[in-house]
Coordinates of C-alpha atoms and ligand atoms in Angstrom, one line a residue:
M18 CA 21.8 14.0 6.8
L19 CA 24.5 16.9 7.7
Y20 CA 21.4 18.8 9.4
K21 CA 20.8 15.7 11.7
N22 CA 24.4 15.5 12.5
I23 CA 24.7 19.1 13.7
L24 CA 21.6 18.7 15.8
W25 CA 23.2 15.8 17.3
G26 CA 26.4 17.8 17.9
I27 CA 24.6 20.3 19.7
F28 CA 22.8 18.1 21.8
T29 CA 26.0 16.3 23.0
L30 CA 27.6 19.6 23.7
F31 CA 24.6 20.5 25.5
L32 CA 25.1 17.3 27.4
I33 CA 28.5 17.7 28.4
S34 CA 27.9 21.1 29.7
L35 CA 25.2 20.2 32.0
A36 CA 27.3 17.4 33.6
F37 CA 29.9 20.3 34.3
S38 CA 27.5 22.3 35.8
V39 CA 26.3 19.5 38.1
L40 CA 29.8 18.6 38.9
F41 CA 31.4 21.6 39.9
S42 CA 28.8 23.8 41.1
D43 CA 28.6 23.6 45.0
Q44 CA 25.5 25.6 46.7
P45 CA 26.6 29.0 46.2
A46 CA 27.7 30.3 49.7
P47 CA 26.1 33.2 50.8
Q48 CA 29.3 35.0 51.6
T49 CA 33.3 34.3 50.9
F50 CA 35.6 35.6 53.8
T51 CA 39.2 36.5 52.9
L52 CA 41.8 34.4 55.4
N53 CA 41.9 38.0 57.4
Q54 CA 38.2 38.0 58.0
L55 CA 38.1 34.3 58.8
V56 CA 40.7 34.6 61.4
S57 CA 39.3 37.7 63.1
K58 CA 35.9 35.8 63.2
I59 CA 37.7 32.9 65.0
N60 CA 39.2 35.0 67.3
S61 CA 36.0 36.9 68.2
G62 CA 34.5 33.2 68.8
E63 CA 31.7 33.4 66.2
V64 CA 32.9 30.3 64.3
G65 CA 31.6 27.3 64.8
K66 CA 32.9 24.4 62.6
I67 CA 35.2 24.6 59.3
T68 CA 35.4 21.7 56.9
V69 CA 38.3 21.5 54.7
Q70 CA 38.6 19.9 51.3
E71 CA 41.4 20.6 49.5
N72 CA 42.1 24.5 49.7
D73 CA 38.2 25.2 50.1
L74 CA 37.0 26.0 53.5
S75 CA 33.3 25.7 54.4
I76 CA 32.6 27.8 57.4
E77 CA 29.6 27.5 59.8
L78 CA 29.2 30.2 62.3
K79 CA 27.7 29.8 65.6
N80 CA 24.6 31.9 64.4
G81 CA 23.7 29.4 61.7
E82 CA 25.2 31.3 58.9
K83 CA 27.4 29.7 56.2
A84 CA 30.5 31.3 54.3
S85 CA 33.3 30.2 52.2
A86 CA 37.3 30.9 52.1
K87 CA 40.1 29.5 50.4
K88 CA 43.4 28.5 52.3
E89 CA 46.8 28.7 50.8
S90 CA 47.6 25.5 48.6
E91 CA 51.2 24.4 49.9
T92 CA 50.4 24.8 53.8
G93 CA 47.8 23.0 55.9
L94 CA 44.9 24.7 57.5
S95 CA 45.9 25.5 61.0
Q96 CA 49.5 26.5 59.9
T97 CA 47.8 28.9 57.8
L98 CA 45.5 30.2 60.2
Y99 CA 48.4 31.0 62.8
N100 CA 50.0 32.7 59.7
Y101 CA 47.3 35.1 60.1
G102 CA 47.6 35.0 63.8
V103 CA 44.9 33.0 64.9
K104 CA 44.7 32.9 68.7
P105 CA 45.2 28.8 69.6
A106 CA 42.5 29.5 72.5
A107 CA 40.0 30.7 70.0
L108 CA 40.8 27.8 67.4
D109 CA 40.1 25.1 70.1
T110 CA 36.7 26.1 70.2
V111 CA 36.1 25.3 66.5
T112 CA 35.5 22.0 65.2
L113 CA 37.6 21.2 62.2
E114 CA 36.8 18.2 60.1
I115 CA 39.0 17.5 57.2
K116 CA 37.5 15.6 54.1
D117 CA 39.1 13.9 51.3
S118 CA 39.0 15.2 48.3
S119 CA 36.1 13.2 46.9
G120 CA 37.2 10.7 44.3
L121 CA 34.4 11.3 41.9
K122 CA 34.9 15.3 41.8
F123 CA 38.5 14.6 41.7
W124 CA 38.7 12.4 38.7
A125 CA 35.9 14.2 36.8
S126 CA 37.9 17.7 37.3
I127 CA 40.8 15.8 35.7
L128 CA 39.2 13.5 33.2
I129 CA 36.4 15.7 31.7
P130 CA 38.7 18.4 30.6
T131 CA 41.2 16.2 29.0
V132 CA 39.6 13.2 27.9
V133 CA 36.0 14.6 26.8
P134 CA 37.5 16.9 23.9
L135 CA 39.5 13.9 22.7
L136 CA 36.2 11.5 22.7
I137 CA 34.9 14.0 20.6
I138 CA 37.7 14.3 18.3
V139 CA 38.1 10.4 18.1
G140 CA 34.4 10.3 17.8
I141 CA 34.3 12.8 14.8
F142 CA 37.2 10.7 12.9
W143 CA 35.5 7.3 13.4
F144 CA 32.1 9.1 11.7
I145 CA 34.0 10.2 8.8
S146 CA 35.9 7.4 8.4
K147 CA 32.7 5.2 8.6
Q148 CA 30.9 7.7 6.0
A149 CA 34.2 6.9 3.5
K150 CA 34.1 3.5 4.1
S151 CA 30.5 2.9 3.2
G152 CA 31.3 5.0 0.2
T153 CA 33.8 2.7 -0.7
N154 CA 32.0 -0.3 -0.1
Q155 CA 29.1 1.1 -2.2
A156 CA 31.7 1.6 -5.0
F157 CA 32.9 -2.1 -4.5
S158 CA 29.5 -3.6 -4.1
F159 CA 27.9 -2.8 -7.6
G160 CA 28.1 -6.0 -8.8
K161 CA 26.5 -7.3 -5.6
S162 CA 22.6 -7.8 -6.2
S163 CA 20.4 -6.4 -3.6
V164 CA 18.3 -9.3 -3.9
K165 CA 16.0 -9.2 -0.7
L166 CA 14.7 -12.0 1.2
F167 CA 11.2 -11.9 2.2
G168 CA 9.8 -13.5 5.2
S169 CA 10.3 -11.0 7.8
F170 CA 7.4 -9.0 6.7
K171 CA 5.3 -7.9 9.7
D172 CA 1.9 -7.8 7.4
R173 CA 2.3 -11.4 5.9
I174 CA 0.3 -11.5 2.8
T175 CA -1.3 -14.8 2.0
F176 CA -3.6 -15.9 -0.8
K177 CA -6.6 -15.1 1.2
D178 CA -5.6 -11.6 0.8
V179 CA -5.6 -11.6 -3.0
A180 CA -9.0 -12.0 -4.6
G181 CA -10.0 -13.7 -7.6
L182 CA -6.8 -14.9 -9.9
K183 CA -7.6 -18.7 -9.3
E184 CA -5.6 -19.8 -12.3
A185 CA -2.9 -18.1 -11.3
K186 CA -3.0 -19.1 -7.6
Q187 CA -3.5 -22.7 -8.7
E188 CA -0.6 -22.6 -10.8
L189 CA 1.6 -21.3 -8.2
E190 CA 0.7 -23.5 -5.5
E191 CA 1.7 -26.1 -7.9
V192 CA 5.0 -24.8 -8.0
V193 CA 5.2 -24.3 -4.4
D194 CA 4.6 -28.0 -4.3
F195 CA 7.3 -28.9 -6.6
L196 CA 9.7 -27.2 -4.1
K197 CA 8.3 -28.7 -1.1
N198 CA 8.0 -32.1 -2.4
P199 CA 10.8 -32.4 -5.3
K200 CA 11.3 -36.0 -4.7
K201 CA 7.8 -36.8 -5.6
F202 CA 8.3 -35.2 -9.0
L203 CA 11.8 -36.4 -9.5
E204 CA 10.9 -39.9 -9.2
M205 CA 8.5 -39.9 -12.1
G206 CA 11.2 -38.3 -14.2
A207 CA 9.6 -34.8 -14.2
R208 CA 11.6 -32.0 -14.5
I209 CA 11.0 -29.3 -11.9
P210 CA 9.6 -26.1 -13.6
R211 CA 12.5 -23.4 -14.1
G212 CA 10.5 -20.3 -14.5
L213 CA 6.7 -19.0 -14.3
L214 CA 6.0 -15.9 -16.0
L215 CA 2.9 -13.9 -14.6
M216 CA 1.6 -11.5 -17.1
G217 CA -1.2 -9.0 -16.7
A218 CA -2.0 -5.1 -16.9
P219 CA -0.7 -2.8 -14.3
G220 CA -2.4 -3.0 -11.3
T221 CA -3.8 -6.6 -11.4
G222 CA -1.8 -7.7 -8.5
K223 CA 1.2 -9.4 -9.7
T224 CA 3.2 -8.2 -7.1
L225 CA 0.6 -8.6 -4.6
L226 CA 0.5 -12.3 -5.8
A227 CA 4.2 -12.5 -5.3
R228 CA 4.1 -11.4 -1.7
A229 CA 1.5 -14.1 -1.1
I230 CA 3.9 -16.7 -2.5
A231 CA 6.5 -15.6 -0.1
G232 CA 3.8 -15.8 2.9
E233 CA 2.4 -19.3 1.7
S234 CA 5.3 -21.1 0.2
G235 CA 7.8 -21.8 3.3
V236 CA 11.0 -21.5 1.2
P237 CA 13.1 -18.6 1.0
F238 CA 11.7 -16.2 -1.2
F239 CA 14.2 -13.6 -2.8
Y240 CA 12.8 -10.4 -4.6
I241 CA 14.6 -8.3 -7.1
S242 CA 12.9 -5.5 -9.4
A243 CA 14.7 -6.2 -12.7
S244 CA 15.5 -2.2 -13.3
E245 CA 17.6 -2.7 -10.0
F246 CA 19.9 -4.8 -12.5
V247 CA 20.4 -2.3 -14.6
E248 CA 23.0 0.6 -13.6
M249 CA 24.9 3.2 -15.7
F250 CA 27.9 1.2 -15.2
V251 CA 28.4 -1.4 -18.1
G252 CA 28.5 -5.0 -17.0
V253 CA 26.9 -4.2 -13.5
G254 CA 23.7 -5.6 -14.6
A255 CA 25.4 -9.0 -15.6
S256 CA 27.1 -9.4 -12.4
R257 CA 24.4 -8.6 -10.3
T258 CA 22.2 -11.3 -12.1
R259 CA 24.9 -13.6 -11.3
D260 CA 25.0 -13.0 -7.6
A261 CA 21.0 -13.0 -7.4
F262 CA 20.8 -16.2 -9.0
A263 CA 23.9 -17.6 -6.6
T264 CA 22.1 -16.2 -3.7
A265 CA 19.0 -18.1 -4.5
K266 CA 20.8 -21.3 -5.5
R267 CA 22.8 -21.1 -2.0
A268 CA 19.1 -21.1 -0.2
A269 CA 17.6 -23.7 -2.4
P270 CA 14.9 -25.0 -2.5
S271 CA 14.1 -21.2 -3.0
I272 CA 12.1 -18.9 -5.1
L273 CA 13.9 -15.8 -7.1
F274 CA 11.1 -13.4 -8.0
I275 CA 12.1 -10.8 -10.9
D276 CA 9.8 -8.0 -10.9
E277 CA 9.1 -6.1 -13.8
I278 CA 11.3 -8.1 -16.0
D279 CA 10.4 -6.3 -19.1
A280 CA 12.9 -3.8 -18.0
V281 CA 15.5 -6.1 -19.2
G282 CA 14.1 -8.8 -21.0
R283 CA 12.8 -6.7 -23.8
E284 CA 13.4 -7.9 -27.4
R285 CA 17.1 -7.9 -28.3
G286 CA 18.0 -5.3 -30.8
A287 CA 14.9 -3.2 -30.2
G288 CA 16.5 -0.7 -27.9
V289 CA 15.3 3.1 -28.2
G290 CA 17.8 5.6 -27.1
G291 CA 21.3 4.6 -25.4
G292 CA 21.9 1.8 -22.8
H293 CA 20.6 -1.1 -24.3
D294 CA 23.4 -2.9 -24.7
E295 CA 23.9 -3.1 -21.1
R296 CA 20.2 -4.3 -20.8
E297 CA 21.1 -7.2 -23.4
Q298 CA 24.0 -8.3 -21.5
T299 CA 22.0 -8.4 -18.5
L300 CA 19.2 -10.4 -20.3
N301 CA 21.8 -12.7 -21.6
Q302 CA 23.0 -13.5 -18.2
I303 CA 19.6 -14.5 -16.9
L304 CA 19.3 -16.7 -19.8
T305 CA 22.7 -18.3 -19.1
E306 CA 21.9 -18.4 -15.4
M307 CA 18.6 -20.4 -16.3
D308 CA 20.3 -22.8 -18.6
G309 CA 22.7 -23.3 -16.0
F310 CA 20.3 -24.9 -13.6
D311 CA 20.6 -28.8 -13.5
R312 CA 17.6 -30.8 -13.5
D313 CA 17.2 -30.9 -10.0
T314 CA 18.3 -27.4 -8.8
K315 CA 15.6 -26.4 -6.8
V316 CA 15.2 -22.8 -7.6
I317 CA 12.3 -21.6 -9.4
V318 CA 12.1 -18.2 -11.1
I319 CA 9.1 -16.4 -11.1
A320 CA 9.2 -13.1 -13.2
A321 CA 6.3 -10.4 -13.5
T322 CA 5.3 -8.4 -16.7
N323 CA 2.6 -5.9 -17.9
R324 CA 4.3 -6.1 -21.3
P325 CA 4.7 -9.6 -22.5
D326 CA 4.5 -8.5 -26.2
I327 CA 7.9 -6.7 -26.0
L328 CA 9.4 -9.7 -24.1
D329 CA 12.5 -11.5 -26.0
R330 CA 11.4 -14.8 -27.3
A331 CA 14.7 -16.7 -26.0
L332 CA 13.1 -15.8 -22.6
L333 CA 9.7 -17.7 -23.3
R334 CA 11.5 -20.7 -24.7
P335 CA 10.9 -24.1 -22.7
G336 CA 13.3 -24.5 -20.1
R337 CA 13.0 -21.1 -19.2
F338 CA 9.7 -19.3 -18.5
D339 CA 7.7 -22.1 -19.8
R340 CA 5.0 -21.6 -17.5
R341 CA 3.0 -18.6 -18.4
V342 CA -0.1 -17.4 -16.1
V343 CA -2.3 -14.4 -17.4
L344 CA -3.7 -12.4 -14.7
D345 CA -7.0 -10.8 -16.2
L346 CA -8.6 -7.7 -15.1
P347 CA -11.4 -8.5 -12.5
D348 CA -14.6 -9.7 -13.4
I349 CA -17.8 -8.5 -11.7
N350 CA -17.5 -11.2 -8.9
D351 CA -13.6 -10.6 -8.3
R352 CA -14.3 -6.7 -8.6
E353 CA -16.8 -7.3 -5.3
A354 CA -14.2 -9.5 -3.6
I355 CA -11.4 -7.0 -4.0
L356 CA -13.6 -4.3 -2.7
K357 CA -14.5 -6.4 0.3
I358 CA -10.8 -7.2 1.1
H359 CA -9.9 -3.4 1.0
S360 CA -13.0 -2.5 3.1
K361 CA -11.9 -4.7 6.0
D362 CA -10.1 -2.1 8.2
K363 CA -12.6 0.8 7.1
P364 CA -16.1 1.4 8.8
L365 CA -18.9 1.0 6.1
E366 CA -22.5 1.9 6.7
K367 CA -24.5 -1.4 7.3
N368 CA -26.3 -1.7 4.7
I369 CA -23.9 -1.0 1.8
D370 CA -23.8 -2.8 -1.3
L371 CA -20.6 -3.6 -2.8
K372 CA -22.1 -5.5 -5.9
K373 CA -23.6 -2.1 -7.2
V374 CA -20.1 -0.7 -6.9
A375 CA -18.6 -3.7 -8.6
V376 CA -21.4 -3.2 -11.3
R377 CA -20.2 0.3 -12.1
T378 CA -16.8 -0.6 -12.5
P379 CA -16.0 -2.6 -15.5
G380 CA -12.4 -2.5 -16.6
F381 CA -10.9 -1.1 -13.1
S382 CA -7.9 -3.0 -11.9
G383 CA -7.3 -4.2 -8.6
A384 CA -5.5 -1.2 -7.9
D385 CA -8.0 0.9 -9.4
L386 CA -10.6 -0.5 -6.9
A387 CA -8.0 -0.4 -3.8
N388 CA -7.7 3.2 -4.8
L389 CA -11.6 3.6 -4.8
M390 CA -12.2 2.4 -1.7
N391 CA -9.3 4.6 -0.3
E392 CA -10.8 7.4 -2.1
S393 CA -14.2 7.0 -0.3
A394 CA -12.6 6.7 3.0
I395 CA -10.9 10.3 2.2
L396 CA -14.0 11.8 0.9
A397 CA -16.0 10.5 4.2
A398 CA -13.3 11.9 6.5
R399 CA -13.3 15.0 4.5
N400 CA -17.1 15.5 5.4
N401 CA -16.3 14.8 8.9
K402 CA -18.3 11.8 8.7
K403 CA -17.5 8.6 10.7
I404 CA -18.5 5.7 8.4
I405 CA -18.4 5.7 4.6
S406 CA -21.8 5.5 2.9
Q407 CA -22.9 3.9 -0.2
N408 CA -22.7 7.6 -2.0
D409 CA -19.3 8.2 -1.0
L410 CA -18.4 4.9 -2.9
F411 CA -20.1 6.0 -6.1
S412 CA -18.7 9.4 -6.1
S413 CA -15.3 7.8 -5.6
I414 CA -15.8 5.8 -8.8
E415 CA -16.1 8.7 -11.0
K416 CA -13.2 10.2 -9.1
V417 CA -11.0 7.5 -9.9
M418 CA -12.2 7.4 -13.3
L419 CA -12.3 11.1 -14.5
G420 CA -10.5 12.8 -11.6
P421 CA -12.0 15.2 -8.9
E422 CA -15.1 16.9 -9.4
K423 CA -14.8 20.6 -10.4
K424 CA -17.8 22.2 -8.3
S425 CA -16.3 25.4 -7.8
R426 CA -15.6 26.2 -11.4
V427 CA -17.7 29.0 -12.4
I428 CA -19.5 28.3 -15.6
N429 CA -21.6 30.8 -17.0
P430 CA -25.2 30.1 -17.9
K431 CA -24.6 30.1 -21.5
E432 CA -21.8 27.4 -21.3
K433 CA -23.7 25.4 -18.7
Q434 CA -26.7 25.3 -21.5
I435 CA -24.5 24.0 -24.0
T436 CA -22.9 21.1 -21.5
A437 CA -26.6 20.3 -20.6
Y438 CA -27.8 19.6 -24.2
H439 CA -24.6 18.1 -25.5
E440 CA -24.8 15.4 -22.5
A441 CA -28.6 14.9 -23.3
G442 CA -27.5 14.2 -27.0
H443 CA -25.0 11.7 -25.7
A444 CA -27.7 10.2 -23.3
L445 CA -30.6 10.5 -25.5
L446 CA -28.8 8.6 -28.5
A447 CA -27.6 5.8 -25.9
A448 CA -31.3 5.1 -25.1
S449 CA -32.5 5.1 -28.6
L450 CA -29.8 2.5 -30.1
K451 CA -30.5 -1.2 -29.4
N452 CA -27.0 -1.8 -29.5
S453 CA -25.9 0.5 -27.1
D454 CA -25.2 0.1 -23.5
P455 CA -27.9 2.0 -21.4
V456 CA -27.0 5.0 -19.4
H457 CA -26.2 5.0 -15.9
K458 CA -25.3 8.4 -14.7
I459 CA -25.2 12.1 -16.5
S460 CA -23.5 15.1 -15.1
I461 CA -22.9 18.6 -16.0
I462 CA -20.4 18.9 -13.4
G463 CA -16.9 19.0 -14.9
R464 CA -14.6 16.3 -13.5
G465 CA -10.7 16.4 -14.4
R466 CA -10.7 17.6 -18.1
A467 CA -14.2 16.6 -18.9
G468 CA -16.9 19.5 -19.1
G469 CA -19.7 17.0 -18.3
Y470 CA -20.0 13.2 -18.7
T471 CA -22.5 10.6 -19.4
M472 CA -21.6 7.0 -18.1
K473 CA -22.9 4.0 -19.7
L474 CA -22.6 0.6 -18.7
P475 CA -23.3 -2.8 -20.0
L476 CA -25.7 -5.0 -18.7
E477 CA -23.4 -7.9 -18.2
E478 CA -19.7 -8.2 -18.9
M479 CA -18.8 -8.6 -22.4
H480 CA -15.4 -9.8 -24.0
L481 CA -16.3 -9.4 -27.8
K482 CA -17.6 -6.5 -29.6
T483 CA -19.8 -6.8 -32.6
K484 CA -19.6 -4.3 -35.5
S485 CA -23.4 -2.9 -34.8
Q486 CA -21.9 -2.2 -31.3
F487 CA -19.0 -0.2 -32.6
L488 CA -21.7 1.6 -34.9
A489 CA -23.8 2.3 -32.2
D490 CA -21.0 3.5 -29.8
L491 CA -19.7 5.9 -32.6
T492 CA -23.5 7.0 -33.0
V493 CA -23.9 8.2 -29.3
L494 CA -20.3 10.0 -29.6
M495 CA -21.6 11.9 -32.6
G496 CA -24.7 12.9 -30.3
G497 CA -23.0 15.5 -28.2
H498 CA -22.4 18.1 -31.2
V499 CA -24.9 17.2 -33.2
A500 CA -27.5 18.2 -30.5
E501 CA -25.2 21.4 -30.0
K502 CA -25.7 22.3 -33.5
E503 CA -29.3 21.3 -33.7
I504 CA -30.3 23.8 -30.6
F505 CA -27.5 26.5 -31.1
G506 CA -26.8 26.4 -34.8
E507 CA -23.2 25.6 -34.3
M508 CA -20.9 23.1 -32.7
S509 CA -18.4 24.1 -29.9
T510 CA -15.0 23.0 -28.8
G511 CA -16.6 20.7 -26.0
A512 CA -16.9 17.9 -28.5
S513 CA -13.4 17.7 -29.5
S514 CA -12.5 14.6 -27.4
D515 CA -15.4 13.2 -28.8
I516 CA -14.5 13.6 -32.1
K517 CA -11.0 12.5 -31.5
E518 CA -11.7 9.3 -30.1
A519 CA -14.8 8.6 -32.8
T520 CA -11.9 9.0 -35.1
K521 CA -9.8 6.7 -33.5
M522 CA -12.5 4.1 -33.3
A523 CA -13.7 4.3 -36.8
R524 CA -9.9 3.7 -38.0
A525 CA -9.7 0.8 -35.7
I526 CA -12.9 -0.8 -37.0
V527 CA -11.4 -0.5 -40.5
T528 CA -7.7 -1.2 -40.2
Q529 CA -7.7 -3.4 -36.9
Y530 CA -10.7 -5.5 -36.8
G531 CA -11.3 -5.7 -40.4
M532 CA -15.1 -4.7 -40.5
S533 CA -15.2 -2.5 -43.5
E534 CA -17.2 -4.5 -46.3
K535 CA -14.8 -2.4 -49.0
M536 CA -11.6 -3.3 -47.0
G537 CA -12.2 -6.6 -46.5
A538 CA -11.2 -8.6 -43.4
M539 CA -7.7 -7.4 -43.5
T540 CA -5.4 -5.5 -41.1
F541 CA -3.3 -2.4 -42.4
G542 CA -0.2 -0.8 -40.9
D543 CA 2.1 -2.6 -38.5
T544 CA 1.7 -0.6 -35.4
Q545 CA 4.9 0.2 -33.5
E546 CA 5.0 0.9 -30.0
L547 CA 7.2 3.0 -27.8
I548 CA 8.9 0.6 -25.8
F549 CA 9.5 1.9 -22.8
L550 CA 6.1 3.8 -22.5
G551 CA 3.9 1.4 -24.1
K552 CA 2.5 4.1 -26.2
E553 CA 2.1 3.9 -30.1
I554 CA 4.4 6.3 -31.7
S555 CA 4.2 5.3 -35.4
T556 CA 2.5 3.0 -37.6
E557 CA 4.4 1.7 -40.4
R558 CA 2.8 1.9 -43.6
D559 CA 2.6 -1.4 -45.4
Y560 CA 0.1 -0.3 -47.7
S561 CA 0.1 2.2 -50.9
E562 CA -0.9 5.6 -51.3
K563 CA -3.9 4.3 -53.2
V564 CA -4.8 2.1 -50.4
A565 CA -4.3 4.8 -47.8
A566 CA -6.9 7.2 -49.5
K567 CA -9.5 4.3 -49.5
I568 CA -9.1 3.7 -45.8
D569 CA -9.4 7.5 -45.2
A570 CA -12.7 7.2 -47.2
E571 CA -13.9 4.2 -45.3
V572 CA -13.0 6.0 -42.0
R573 CA -15.0 8.9 -43.1
N574 CA -17.8 6.7 -44.3
F575 CA -18.3 5.4 -40.9
I576 CA -18.2 8.6 -39.2
D577 CA -20.6 10.1 -41.9
I578 CA -23.3 7.2 -41.1
A579 CA -22.9 7.8 -37.5
T580 CA -23.3 11.4 -37.9
K581 CA -26.5 10.9 -40.1
T582 CA -28.3 8.8 -37.8
A583 CA -27.4 10.8 -34.9
E584 CA -28.8 13.8 -36.6
K585 CA -31.6 11.8 -37.7
L586 CA -32.4 10.6 -34.3
I587 CA -32.1 13.8 -32.4
S588 CA -34.0 16.2 -34.9
S589 CA -37.0 13.7 -34.5
R590 CA -36.7 13.8 -30.9
K591 CA -36.2 16.8 -29.9
K592 CA -38.6 17.1 -27.3
V593 CA -36.8 14.4 -25.4
L594 CA -33.5 16.0 -25.9
G595 CA -35.3 19.2 -24.4
A596 CA -36.8 17.2 -21.4
I597 CA -33.4 15.7 -20.6
A598 CA -31.2 19.2 -21.0
K599 CA -33.8 20.8 -18.6
A600 CA -33.6 18.2 -16.0
L601 CA -29.9 18.4 -16.1
L602 CA -29.8 22.3 -15.9
E603 CA -31.9 21.8 -12.8
K604 CA -30.3 18.9 -11.1
E605 CA -26.8 18.6 -12.6
T606 CA -26.6 14.9 -12.2
L607 CA -29.1 12.5 -13.0
E608 CA -28.9 8.9 -12.0
Q609 CA -30.1 5.8 -14.1
E610 CA -33.4 6.0 -12.3
D611 CA -33.8 9.5 -12.7
F612 CA -33.1 9.5 -16.4
N613 CA -35.4 6.6 -17.0
E614 CA -38.4 8.3 -15.2
I615 CA -37.8 11.2 -17.5
I616 CA -37.8 9.4 -20.9
R617 CA -40.6 7.1 -20.0
P618 CA -43.3 9.0 -20.8
F619 CA -42.2 9.5 -24.3
K620 CA -41.9 5.4 -25.3
L621 CA -38.8 6.0 -27.1
K622 CA -38.4 3.1 -29.6
Q623 CA -35.0 1.4 -30.1
V624 CA -33.4 1.4 -33.5
V625 CA -30.7 -0.4 -34.6
V626 CA -28.0 1.6 -36.6
Ligands
ADP703 P1 1.0 -5.1 -10.4 O1 0.4 -6.2 -11.1 O2 1.1 -3.6 -11.3 O3 2.1 -5.6 -10.0 P2 -0.1 -5.0 -7.7 O4 0.3 -6.2 -7.4 O5 1.1 -4.0 -7.5 O6 -0.1 -4.4 -9.4 O7 -1.2 -4.3 -7.1 C1 -1.5 -3.1 -6.6 C2 -2.5 -3.1 -5.5 O8 -3.9 -3.4 -6.1 C3 -2.0 -4.3 -4.4 O9 -1.4 -3.5 -3.6 C4 -3.5 -4.3 -4.1 O10 -3.7 -3.5 -3.0 C5 -4.8 -4.3 -5.2 N1 -4.9 -5.4 -5.7 C6 -4.6 -5.8 -6.9 N2 -5.2 -6.9 -7.3 C7 -5.9 -7.5 -6.3 C8 -6.2 -8.6 -5.9 N3 -6.8 -9.7 -6.9 N4 -7.0 -8.8 -4.5 C9 -6.8 -7.7 -3.8 N5 -6.2 -6.7 -3.9 C10 -5.6 -6.4 -5.1
MG704 MG1 4.0 -4.9 -9.7
ZN705 ZN1 -19.1 14.7 -25.3

């Protein structure tokens, strides 16, 4: 900011000096005469014309040359010349012209030196006072919310730009209908819904949907992020809340959208760290405001959160956010639709099949998919291509999932071999187990933190997972280091993340899903989550040491079963393992078809764990 001001200052000074030089520079005369010289030139008859402007004399000689001179300021020109001894007869041959001092020049010569510095000084004072004023304004406007009115957006978003999310759209359309025809509903004695809560994982399109309502509803739409309520100063949040609601009420019928409401709406009394008093006051204010709506107040509050589990129960009570809409992660058709929306302004090869991309991206959120399309465009551009190919899209899936490829990382041959057998182990088991998802791709090119990876994908989308599927997954996880042991006699650190994940999975099987015969269908431990990160920090034990030991034994048991199965399968199918590893060492990456080609001759029989 300061930097910019200085630049402006320099620029202004430059302009002023330019003006000076234009106004005050006459064409430089080739020579300047003293009055004595001028008089002698007149006497010798060389001078043709003299133009007088104030004290400046411009002289034209008869031979065409030009010169200038100055006269005394108090006396007239003729008087001056006589004083210097000009011959009257010689003077008669000279044309004399008297010019008024030019108005512009005259005034400029007076004004610029006096007024311009004055203007500069006044300008500086004005600027400083403006800064100070905005500073004080900031200090006094803490209590004002920065609630924004949507609608003047250039890139207007409508429901068409939001793929899938049918239920959410329907619900929102209904809400908008309430606002547009309140009479219809009020006459039936219905109460206009006060609040609607959008819940969904990050990136599922909550904010996007809100913007779409703003574009569709045709009523004033106010947007605020709940984190803006919370300031360092106590009491600000509450007054900002009051202000936001007042603004919305004044514009009724209107919609007030509070994004990320979990920032203030967290269960009261559950604060970790400081500052939760302020948050609670803000939450209380929101509750009060929503209660304060009359039966026919035509303001609907829409809020969005990705942590409905931590919201204060009072927020969810009827009369507040009594309508709740869950935004699920997109299914395969929605994924395709989202990809289509985000490929609109990108040049794609004609025969591109977005469905194939959708198949490979279970668990991706809308934001992930948008990111994927963007990455593929970047990839194509980096390779100096004019259009995006199917392969660009596929590579971007893995990039979004695992991080960028590390092609340049030098791997020594021994490490490459270990990685090849490790991944071959995973893949072989995935192909050997009936309850495992089929192998989609194997690679020994490192990505992100993974040295290599084996991608399995379900044939169709599943929402439930059975115990045998868990067991198959556990076994596939063990496949990596079991294969290493089988071939090289010992395991490497490459398996550490597999083992960690397997342990976590086994523990969840026992303590959360109640799938252990020994422990019974019971959950163990009350898992606490770190409130502001959504991560587990502690699991409160609600069972005895004895039970803990039993749980550990069961977890161990599941892992042992998986390891044994893995060992049995791998040692009996060593030839297949070798074939896969060899192909990997050769090609580094195997697609599903390549992989199936390799294992076909072996006619693997699929087993159940
Ligand atoms: P959040 O639910 O975390 O608020 P956003 O609404 O900010 O997620 O979504 C992030 C981005 O993901 C959007 O800007 C949009 O590009 C993309 N996106 C998410 N869901 C969809 C969808 N259903 N259709 C189209 N684009 C989507
Ligand atoms: Mg959002
Ligand atoms: Zn592994």
